[in-house]
Tab-separated table of C-alpha atoms and ligand atoms in Angstrom:
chain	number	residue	atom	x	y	z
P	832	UNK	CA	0.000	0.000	0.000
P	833	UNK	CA	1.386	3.570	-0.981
P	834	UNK	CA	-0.390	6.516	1.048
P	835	UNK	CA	-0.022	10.378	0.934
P	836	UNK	CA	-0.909	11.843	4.355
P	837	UNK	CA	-1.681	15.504	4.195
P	838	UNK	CA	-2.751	18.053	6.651
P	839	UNK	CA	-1.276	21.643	7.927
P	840	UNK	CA	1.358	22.021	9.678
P	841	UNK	CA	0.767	20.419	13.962
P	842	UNK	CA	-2.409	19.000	12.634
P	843	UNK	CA	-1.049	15.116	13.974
P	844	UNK	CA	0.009	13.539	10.212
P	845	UNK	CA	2.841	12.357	12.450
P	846	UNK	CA	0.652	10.456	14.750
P	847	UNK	CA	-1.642	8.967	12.216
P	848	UNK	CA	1.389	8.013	10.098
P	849	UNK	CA	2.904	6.308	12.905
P	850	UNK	CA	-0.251	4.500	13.643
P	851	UNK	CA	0.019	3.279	9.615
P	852	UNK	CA	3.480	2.331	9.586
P	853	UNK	CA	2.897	-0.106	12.430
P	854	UNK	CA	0.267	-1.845	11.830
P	855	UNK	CA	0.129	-2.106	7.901
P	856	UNK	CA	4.275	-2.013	8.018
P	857	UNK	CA	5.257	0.757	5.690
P	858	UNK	CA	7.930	3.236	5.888
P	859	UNK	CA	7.170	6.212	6.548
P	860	UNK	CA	9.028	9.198	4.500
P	861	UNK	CA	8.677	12.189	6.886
P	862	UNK	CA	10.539	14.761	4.820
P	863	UNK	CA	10.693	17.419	7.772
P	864	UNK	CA	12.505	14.235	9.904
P	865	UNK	CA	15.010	14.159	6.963
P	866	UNK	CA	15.715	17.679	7.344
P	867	UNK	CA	16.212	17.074	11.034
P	868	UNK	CA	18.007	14.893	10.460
P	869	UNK	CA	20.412	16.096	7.764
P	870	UNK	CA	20.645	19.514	9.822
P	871	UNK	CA	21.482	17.947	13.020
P	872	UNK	CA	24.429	15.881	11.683
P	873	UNK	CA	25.616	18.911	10.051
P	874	UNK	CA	25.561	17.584	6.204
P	875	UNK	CA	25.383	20.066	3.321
P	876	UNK	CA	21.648	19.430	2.441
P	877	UNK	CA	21.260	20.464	6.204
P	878	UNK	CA	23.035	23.601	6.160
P	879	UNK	CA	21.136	24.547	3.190
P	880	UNK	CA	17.550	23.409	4.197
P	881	UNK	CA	17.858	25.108	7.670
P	882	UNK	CA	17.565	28.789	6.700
P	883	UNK	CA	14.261	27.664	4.982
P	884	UNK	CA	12.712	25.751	7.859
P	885	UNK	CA	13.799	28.091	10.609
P	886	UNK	CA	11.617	30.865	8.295
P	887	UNK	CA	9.141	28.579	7.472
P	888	UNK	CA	9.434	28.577	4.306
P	889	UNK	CA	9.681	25.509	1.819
P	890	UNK	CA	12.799	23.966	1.029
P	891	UNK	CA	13.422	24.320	-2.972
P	892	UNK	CA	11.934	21.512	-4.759
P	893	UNK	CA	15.618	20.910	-6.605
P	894	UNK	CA	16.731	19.697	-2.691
P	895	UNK	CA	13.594	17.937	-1.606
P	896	UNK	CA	12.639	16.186	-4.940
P	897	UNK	CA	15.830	14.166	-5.007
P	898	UNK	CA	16.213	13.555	-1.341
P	899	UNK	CA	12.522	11.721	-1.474
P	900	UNK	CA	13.657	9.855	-4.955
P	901	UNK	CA	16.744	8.789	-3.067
P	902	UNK	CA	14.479	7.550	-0.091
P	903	UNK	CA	11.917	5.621	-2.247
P	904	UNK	CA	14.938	3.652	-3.315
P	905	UNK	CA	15.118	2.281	-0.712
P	906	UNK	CA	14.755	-1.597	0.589
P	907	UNK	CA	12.312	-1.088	3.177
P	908	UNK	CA	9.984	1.091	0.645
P	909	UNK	CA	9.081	-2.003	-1.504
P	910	UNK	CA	6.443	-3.177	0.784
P	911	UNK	CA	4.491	-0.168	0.644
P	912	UNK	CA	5.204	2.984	2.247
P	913	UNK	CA	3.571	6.676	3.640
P	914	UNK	CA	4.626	9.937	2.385
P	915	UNK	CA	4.370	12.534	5.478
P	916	UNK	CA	5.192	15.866	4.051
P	917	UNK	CA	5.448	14.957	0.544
P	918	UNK	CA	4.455	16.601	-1.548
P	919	UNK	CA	3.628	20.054	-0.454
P	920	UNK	CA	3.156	22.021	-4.040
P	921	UNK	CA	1.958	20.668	-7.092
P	922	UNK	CA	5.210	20.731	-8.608
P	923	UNK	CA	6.705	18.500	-6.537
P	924	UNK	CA	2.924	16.505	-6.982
P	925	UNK	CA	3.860	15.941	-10.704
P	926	UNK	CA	7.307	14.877	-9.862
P	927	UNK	CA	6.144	12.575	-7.890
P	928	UNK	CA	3.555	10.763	-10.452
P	929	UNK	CA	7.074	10.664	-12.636
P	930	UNK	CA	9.035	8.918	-10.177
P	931	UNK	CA	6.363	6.747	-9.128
P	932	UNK	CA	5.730	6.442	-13.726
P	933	UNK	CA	9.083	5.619	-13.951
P	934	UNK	CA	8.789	2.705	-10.856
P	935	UNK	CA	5.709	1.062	-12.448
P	936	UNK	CA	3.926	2.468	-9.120
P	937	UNK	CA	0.979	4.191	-7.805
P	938	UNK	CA	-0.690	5.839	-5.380
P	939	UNK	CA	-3.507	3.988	-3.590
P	940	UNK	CA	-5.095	6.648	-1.379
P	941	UNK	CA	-4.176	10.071	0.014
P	942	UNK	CA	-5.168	10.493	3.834
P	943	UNK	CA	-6.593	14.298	4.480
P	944	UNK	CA	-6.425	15.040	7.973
P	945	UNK	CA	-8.937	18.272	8.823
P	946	UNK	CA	-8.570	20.037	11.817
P	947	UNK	CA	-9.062	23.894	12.914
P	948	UNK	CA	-6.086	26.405	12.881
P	949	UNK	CA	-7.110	27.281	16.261
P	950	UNK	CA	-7.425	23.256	17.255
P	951	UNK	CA	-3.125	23.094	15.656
P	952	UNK	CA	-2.051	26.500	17.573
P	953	UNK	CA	-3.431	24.964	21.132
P	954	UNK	CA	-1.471	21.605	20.118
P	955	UNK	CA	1.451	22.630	18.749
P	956	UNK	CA	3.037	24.660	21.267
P	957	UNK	CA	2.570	21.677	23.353
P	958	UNK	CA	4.032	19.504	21.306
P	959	UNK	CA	7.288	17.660	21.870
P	960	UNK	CA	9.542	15.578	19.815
P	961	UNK	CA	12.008	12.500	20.103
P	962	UNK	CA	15.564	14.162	18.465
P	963	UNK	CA	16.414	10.207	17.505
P	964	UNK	CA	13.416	8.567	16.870
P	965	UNK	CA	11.040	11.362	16.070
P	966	UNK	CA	8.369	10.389	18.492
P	967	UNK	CA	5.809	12.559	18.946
P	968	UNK	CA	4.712	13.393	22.524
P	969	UNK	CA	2.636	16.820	23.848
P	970	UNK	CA	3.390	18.623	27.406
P	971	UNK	CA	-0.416	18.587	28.028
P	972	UNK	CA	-2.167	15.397	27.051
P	973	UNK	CA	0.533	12.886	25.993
P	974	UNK	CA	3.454	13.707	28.038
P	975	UNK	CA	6.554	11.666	28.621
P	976	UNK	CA	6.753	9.449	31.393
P	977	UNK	CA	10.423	10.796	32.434
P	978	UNK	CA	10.339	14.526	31.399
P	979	UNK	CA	12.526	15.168	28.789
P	980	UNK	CA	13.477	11.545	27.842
P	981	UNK	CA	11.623	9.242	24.780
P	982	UNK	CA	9.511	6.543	25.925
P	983	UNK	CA	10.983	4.583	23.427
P	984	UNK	CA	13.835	4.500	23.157
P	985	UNK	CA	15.466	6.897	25.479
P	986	UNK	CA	16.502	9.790	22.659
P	987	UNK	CA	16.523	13.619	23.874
P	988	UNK	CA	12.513	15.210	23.889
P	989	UNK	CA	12.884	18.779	22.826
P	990	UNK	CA	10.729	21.573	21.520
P	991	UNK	CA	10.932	21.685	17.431
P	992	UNK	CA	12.462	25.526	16.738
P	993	UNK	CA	10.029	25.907	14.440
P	994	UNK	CA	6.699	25.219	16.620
P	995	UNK	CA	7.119	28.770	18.046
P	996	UNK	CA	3.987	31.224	17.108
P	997	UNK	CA	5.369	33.411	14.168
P	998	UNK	CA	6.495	30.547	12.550
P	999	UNK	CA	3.478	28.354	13.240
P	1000	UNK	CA	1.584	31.856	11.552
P	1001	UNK	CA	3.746	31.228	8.371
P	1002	UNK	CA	3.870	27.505	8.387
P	1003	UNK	CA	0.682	27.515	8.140
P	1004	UNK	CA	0.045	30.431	5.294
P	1005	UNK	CA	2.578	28.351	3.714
P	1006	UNK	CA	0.293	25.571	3.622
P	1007	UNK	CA	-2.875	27.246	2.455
P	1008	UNK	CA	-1.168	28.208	-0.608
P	1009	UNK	CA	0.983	25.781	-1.404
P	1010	UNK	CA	-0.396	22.547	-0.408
P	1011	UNK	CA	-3.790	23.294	-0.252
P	1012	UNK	CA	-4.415	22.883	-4.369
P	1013	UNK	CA	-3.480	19.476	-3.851
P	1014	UNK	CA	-6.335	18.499	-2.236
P	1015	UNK	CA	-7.955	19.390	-6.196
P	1016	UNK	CA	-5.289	17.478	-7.141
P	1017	UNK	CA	-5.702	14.269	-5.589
P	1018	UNK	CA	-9.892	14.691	-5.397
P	1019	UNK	CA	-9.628	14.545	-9.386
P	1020	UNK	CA	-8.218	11.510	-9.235
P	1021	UNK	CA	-10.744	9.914	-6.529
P	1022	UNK	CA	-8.069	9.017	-4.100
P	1023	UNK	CA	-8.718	11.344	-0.829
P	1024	UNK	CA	-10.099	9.765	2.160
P	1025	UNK	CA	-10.711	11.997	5.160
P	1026	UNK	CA	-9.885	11.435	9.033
P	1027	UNK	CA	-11.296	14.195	11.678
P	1028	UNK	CA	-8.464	15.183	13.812
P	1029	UNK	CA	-10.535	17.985	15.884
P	1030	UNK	CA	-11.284	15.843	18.618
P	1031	UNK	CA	-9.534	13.053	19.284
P	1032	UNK	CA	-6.559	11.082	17.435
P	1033	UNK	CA	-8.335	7.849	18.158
P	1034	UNK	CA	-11.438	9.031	16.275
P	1035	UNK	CA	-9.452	10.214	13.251
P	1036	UNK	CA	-7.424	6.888	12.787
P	1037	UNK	CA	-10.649	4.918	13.112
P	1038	UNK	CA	-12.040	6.727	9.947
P	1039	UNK	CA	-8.999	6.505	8.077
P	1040	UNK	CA	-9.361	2.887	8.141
P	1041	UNK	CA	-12.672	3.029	7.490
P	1042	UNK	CA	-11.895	5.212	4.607
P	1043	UNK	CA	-8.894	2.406	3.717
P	1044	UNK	CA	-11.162	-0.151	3.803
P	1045	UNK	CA	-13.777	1.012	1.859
P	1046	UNK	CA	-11.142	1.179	-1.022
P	1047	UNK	CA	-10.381	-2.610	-0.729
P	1048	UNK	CA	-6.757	-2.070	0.607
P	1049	UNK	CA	-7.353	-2.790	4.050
O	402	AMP	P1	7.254	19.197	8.839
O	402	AMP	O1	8.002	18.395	9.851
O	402	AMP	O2	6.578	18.330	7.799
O	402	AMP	O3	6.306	20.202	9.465
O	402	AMP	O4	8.353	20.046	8.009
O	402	AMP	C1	9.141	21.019	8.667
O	402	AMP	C2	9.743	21.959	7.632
O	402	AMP	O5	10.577	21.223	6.704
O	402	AMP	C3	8.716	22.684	6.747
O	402	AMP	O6	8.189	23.850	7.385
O	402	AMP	C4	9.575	23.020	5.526
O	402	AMP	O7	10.428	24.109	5.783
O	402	AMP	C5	10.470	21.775	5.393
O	402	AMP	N1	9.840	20.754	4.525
O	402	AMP	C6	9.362	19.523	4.893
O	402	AMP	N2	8.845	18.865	3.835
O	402	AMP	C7	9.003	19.687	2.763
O	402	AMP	C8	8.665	19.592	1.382
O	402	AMP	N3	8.006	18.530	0.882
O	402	AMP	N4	8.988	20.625	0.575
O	402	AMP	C9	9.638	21.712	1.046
O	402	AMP	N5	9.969	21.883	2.343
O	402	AMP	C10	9.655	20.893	3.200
């Protein structure tokens, strides 16, 4: 199974995705984790995507493209896979359909998580994140058992620099123009299916299944 998840910025693709990879075992390509990544080890593609993220701005499709072709390549992709912050502008959209053209491969859904700005401001300054696994915890409902230490597997929990509230403003701007179209995008082709992520995390992977399900690939 290949899956898009796609939502603003703090609205919980993370979680759901997580939630995916484990129990249907795909990878799952979190682009912003790559950037982490890259820009705490200090590589070039780090140095250079940092400046964007710390504006929140979008990293130049001529970095981002290639680093997700790179990742598809890989072994663990072949049994299916979900795509957490890829793509973000229809650009990188139809580069996508090439690579995936050029692989013999498809899409088989596109998971649309809705949630109110005001719902992702209220979570997202709570939110805290595993520097080695990427974890996802929150100070107010999902905290870590020891303060400032993963639950699984004992990594640093830290606030992301970019889930301050200027940045949050532009992240999400960023979204509404960019990625938003691609919800026309993907509805064109009949692939969306929707999860509610307003109240409860629970009640928004329960209708992404659903939603899986009713496609035949659950
Ligand atoms: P995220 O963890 O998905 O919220 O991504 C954090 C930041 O990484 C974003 O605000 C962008 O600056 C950058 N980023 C992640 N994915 C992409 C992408 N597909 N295209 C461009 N920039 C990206």
């Amino acid at each position: 199974m290949r899956l898009i998840i796609l939502g603003a910025p703090g609205s919980g693709k993370g979680t759901s995705a997580a939630v995916l990879r484990e129990e249907y075992s795909l990878a799952h390509i979190s682009t912003g984790d790559i950037f982490r990544a890259n820009i705490k080890e200090g590589t070039p593609l780090g140095l250079e995507a940092k400046g964007y993220i710390d504006k929140g701005a979008l990293v130049p499709d001529s970095l981002t493209v290639s680093m997700v072709e790179d990742r598809l390549s890989q072994d663990d992709c072949e049994k299916g896979y979900i795509l957490d912050g890829f793509p973000r502008t229809i650009a990188q959209a139809q580069a996508l359909d090439e690579m995936l053209d050029a692989r013999g491969e498809q899409i088989d859904a596109v998971v649309l998580i809705k949630i109110e700005d005001e719902v992702i401001k209220a979570r997202v300054f709570g939110r805290r994140v595993c520097e080695k696994c990427g974890a996802s915890y929150n100070v107010d409902y999902k905290p870590t058992k020891v303060e400032g230490i993963c639950d699984t597997c004992g990594g640093n929990v830290v606030q992301r620099a970019d889930d301050n509230p200027e940045t949050v403003q532009e992240r999400l701007k960023t979204y509404y123009n960019n990625t938003q179209p691609l919800i026309d995008f993907y509805d064109k082709k009949g692939i969306i299916i929707e999860g509610d992520n307003n109240i409860d995390s629970k009640i928004c992977i329960k209708e992404i299944k659903d939603g899986l399900n009713a496609k035949g690939l659950i």
